[in-house]
């Protein structure tokens, strides 16, 4: 009988992967595709068929759809259920700033919900695979579980 054992990351690999994860989130929140470039592993295929330069061009085109220099951004984390099941999923939201953003709302949640409910809000959902401090693959997941639902189910059980 053949026994397969998954490779376990050592503390140095975890640290470098966490650093790459943090920098990727920072780059995406700032819509800076140039900052994503050094985080990508060379000779990898992203989104199933793109090389490094094609992925960066794809990100630039996604960001250019907002057509603004001033924007609101936020991100949510989840867990992928189809690509790399159990891996972290990142969903980024971008909304252009308007003159009506200065309106007074009663709570921060109402304000945030009103900004990101527009039709012009850009949403990018990605699952990353890290390898030795570099991003070795990126996919767009179809099925995800949100962290809020998972903690709710954990508390109920």
PDB file of N, CA and C in Angstrom, residues 45-49 83-84 125-129 137-141:
ATOM      1  N   UNK A  45       1.960  29.141 -14.919  1.00  0.00           N
ATOM      2  CA  UNK A  45       0.750  29.465 -15.670  1.00  0.00           C
ATOM      3  C   UNK A  45      -0.313  29.952 -14.687  1.00  0.00           C
ATOM      4  N   UNK A  46      -0.880  31.115 -14.949  1.00  0.00           N
ATOM      5  CA  UNK A  46      -1.875  31.718 -14.093  1.00  0.00           C
ATOM      6  C   UNK A  46      -3.223  31.721 -14.807  1.00  0.00           C
ATOM      7  N   UNK A  47      -4.279  31.556 -14.055  1.00  0.00           N
ATOM      8  CA  UNK A  47      -5.641  31.457 -14.593  1.00  0.00           C
ATOM      9  C   UNK A  47      -5.731  30.338 -15.620  1.00  0.00           C
ATOM     10  N   UNK A  48      -4.826  29.384 -15.545  1.00  0.00           N
ATOM     11  CA  UNK A  48      -4.852  28.222 -16.403  1.00  0.00           C
ATOM     12  C   UNK A  48      -4.051  28.330 -17.683  1.00  0.00           C
ATOM     13  N   UNK A  49      -3.765  29.555 -18.151  1.00  0.00           N
ATOM     14  CA  UNK A  49      -3.084  29.672 -19.442  1.00  0.00           C
ATOM     15  C   UNK A  49      -2.186  30.901 -19.576  1.00  0.00           C
ATOM     16  N   UNK A  83     -11.327  25.340  -6.767  1.00  0.00           N
ATOM     17  CA  UNK A  83      -9.897  25.360  -7.081  1.00  0.00           C
ATOM     18  C   UNK A  83      -9.105  25.357  -5.784  1.00  0.00           C
ATOM     19  N   UNK A  84      -8.185  24.427  -5.663  1.00  0.00           N
ATOM     20  CA  UNK A  84      -7.379  24.276  -4.454  1.00  0.00           C
ATOM     21  C   UNK A  84      -8.269  24.304  -3.212  1.00  0.00           C
ATOM     22  N   UNK A 125     -12.328  38.184  -7.691  1.00  0.00           N
ATOM     23  CA  UNK A 125     -12.253  37.073  -6.745  1.00  0.00           C
ATOM     24  C   UNK A 125     -11.141  36.138  -7.199  1.00  0.00           C
ATOM     25  N   UNK A 126     -10.178  35.864  -6.287  1.00  0.00           N
ATOM     26  CA  UNK A 126      -9.004  35.071  -6.650  1.00  0.00           C
ATOM     27  C   UNK A 126      -8.640  34.068  -5.564  1.00  0.00           C
ATOM     28  N   UNK A 127      -8.102  32.935  -5.998  1.00  0.00           N
ATOM     29  CA  UNK A 127      -7.499  31.946  -5.108  1.00  0.00           C
ATOM     30  C   UNK A 127      -6.028  31.863  -5.484  1.00  0.00           C
ATOM     31  N   UNK A 128      -5.153  31.934  -4.482  1.00  0.00           N
ATOM     32  CA  UNK A 128      -3.718  31.922  -4.728  1.00  0.00           C
ATOM     33  C   UNK A 128      -3.094  30.642  -4.212  1.00  0.00           C
ATOM     34  N   UNK A 129      -2.065  30.210  -4.901  1.00  0.00           N
ATOM     35  CA  UNK A 129      -1.264  29.082  -4.448  1.00  0.00           C
ATOM     36  C   UNK A 129       0.161  29.598  -4.259  1.00  0.00           C
ATOM     37  N   UNK A 137       0.366  30.032  -8.613  1.00  0.00           N
ATOM     38  CA  UNK A 137      -0.846  29.912  -9.423  1.00  0.00           C
ATOM     39  C   UNK A 137      -1.925  30.817  -8.855  1.00  0.00           C
ATOM     40  N   UNK A 138      -2.759  31.324  -9.753  1.00  0.00           N
ATOM     41  CA  UNK A 138      -3.919  32.146  -9.399  1.00  0.00           C
ATOM     42  C   UNK A 138      -5.091  31.604 -10.192  1.00  0.00           C
ATOM     43  N   UNK A 139      -6.203  31.430  -9.548  1.00  0.00           N
ATOM     44  CA  UNK A 139      -7.429  30.962 -10.211  1.00  0.00           C
ATOM     45  C   UNK A 139      -8.600  31.818  -9.768  1.00  0.00           C
ATOM     46  N   UNK A 140      -9.671  31.801 -10.564  1.00  0.00           N
ATOM     47  CA  UNK A 140     -10.916  32.486 -10.220  1.00  0.00           C
ATOM     48  C   UNK A 140     -11.905  31.423  -9.755  1.00  0.00           C
ATOM     49  N   UNK A 141     -12.225  31.402  -8.461  1.00  0.00           N
ATOM     50  CA  UNK A 141     -13.100  30.355  -7.937  1.00  0.00           C
ATOM     51  C   UNK A 141     -14.567  30.628  -8.263  1.00  0.00           C
TER      52      UNK A 141
END
